[in-house]
């Protein structure tokens, strides 16, 4: 089975530069995404409950987006954090793009909702 791309959107009350540091640095990601995060040469080690997964940054633009590709998955599958500004409300918007099997998309969305809730708590939202 091939995985499908899905996207989530969240309104965030903070500046794009502060949000970007939580999405693209080991210290920021360790605050909400994983128990422990290390980085060397754009390859990040994410640890949860004693298990470690590796992902590399394959594309990034300061305060705009960062795209990671898990090293154990095909290069066509990635997860991405994108920061946009609403032209109407001037609010900061976090877009998350990820891949999952069709039957697992709802579970993955719930997992992201849980993770983002922790991120918002760290940001004071």
mmCIF file with all atom_site columns, C-alpha atoms in Angstrom, residues 9-10 12 14 26 32-33 40 55-56 60 66 69 72-73 85 87-90 101 119-120 125:
data_model
loop_
_atom_site.group_PDB
_atom_site.id
_atom_site.type_symbol
_atom_site.label_atom_id
_atom_site.label_alt_id
_atom_site.label_comp_id
_atom_site.label_asym_id
_atom_site.label_entity_id
_atom_site.label_seq_id
_atom_site.pdbx_PDB_ins_code
_atom_site.Cartn_x
_atom_site.Cartn_y
_atom_site.Cartn_z
_atom_site.occupancy
_atom_site.B_iso_or_equiv
_atom_site.pdbx_formal_charge
_atom_site.auth_seq_id
_atom_site.auth_comp_id
_atom_site.auth_asym_id
_atom_site.auth_atom_id
_atom_site.pdbx_PDB_model_num
ATOM 1  C CA . UNK A 1 9   ? -3.631 23.559 9.839  1.00 0.00 ? 9   UNK A CA 1
ATOM 2  C CA . UNK A 1 10  ? -3.361 25.329 13.195 1.00 0.00 ? 10  UNK A CA 1
ATOM 3  C CA . UNK A 1 12  ? -0.725 29.991 16.449 1.00 0.00 ? 12  UNK A CA 1
ATOM 4  C CA . UNK A 1 14  ? 3.327  33.829 18.250 1.00 0.00 ? 14  UNK A CA 1
ATOM 5  C CA . UNK A 1 26  ? 16.977 20.273 18.444 1.00 0.00 ? 26  UNK A CA 1
ATOM 6  C CA . UNK A 1 32  ? 7.272  19.202 22.269 1.00 0.00 ? 32  UNK A CA 1
ATOM 7  C CA . UNK A 1 33  ? 8.030  16.682 19.521 1.00 0.00 ? 33  UNK A CA 1
ATOM 8  C CA . UNK A 1 40  ? 24.610 16.546 13.335 1.00 0.00 ? 40  UNK A CA 1
ATOM 9  C CA . UNK A 1 55  ? 15.497 12.165 9.788  1.00 0.00 ? 55  UNK A CA 1
ATOM 10 C CA . UNK A 1 56  ? 17.392 14.658 7.687  1.00 0.00 ? 56  UNK A CA 1
ATOM 11 C CA . UNK A 1 60  ? 14.260 24.709 4.600  1.00 0.00 ? 60  UNK A CA 1
ATOM 12 C CA . UNK A 1 66  ? 11.377 22.968 7.209  1.00 0.00 ? 66  UNK A CA 1
ATOM 13 C CA . UNK A 1 69  ? 12.716 12.995 5.487  1.00 0.00 ? 69  UNK A CA 1
ATOM 14 C CA . UNK A 1 72  ? 14.129 4.573  6.915  1.00 0.00 ? 72  UNK A CA 1
ATOM 15 C CA . UNK A 1 73  ? 11.413 5.636  4.438  1.00 0.00 ? 73  UNK A CA 1
ATOM 16 C CA . UNK A 1 85  ? 0.552  34.509 7.642  1.00 0.00 ? 85  UNK A CA 1
ATOM 17 C CA . UNK A 1 87  ? -3.544 38.067 4.814  1.00 0.00 ? 87  UNK A CA 1
ATOM 18 C CA . UNK A 1 88  ? -7.024 38.677 6.211  1.00 0.00 ? 88  UNK A CA 1
ATOM 19 C CA . UNK A 1 89  ? -6.421 38.260 9.948  1.00 0.00 ? 89  UNK A CA 1
ATOM 20 C CA . UNK A 1 90  ? -2.598 38.601 10.065 1.00 0.00 ? 90  UNK A CA 1
ATOM 21 C CA . UNK A 1 101 ? -1.586 4.740  5.080  1.00 0.00 ? 101 UNK A CA 1
ATOM 22 C CA . UNK A 1 119 ? 3.714  22.817 21.375 1.00 0.00 ? 119 UNK A CA 1
ATOM 23 C CA . UNK A 1 120 ? 1.015  25.421 22.058 1.00 0.00 ? 120 UNK A CA 1
ATOM 24 C CA . UNK A 1 125 ? -1.024 29.609 23.597 1.00 0.00 ? 125 UNK A CA 1
#
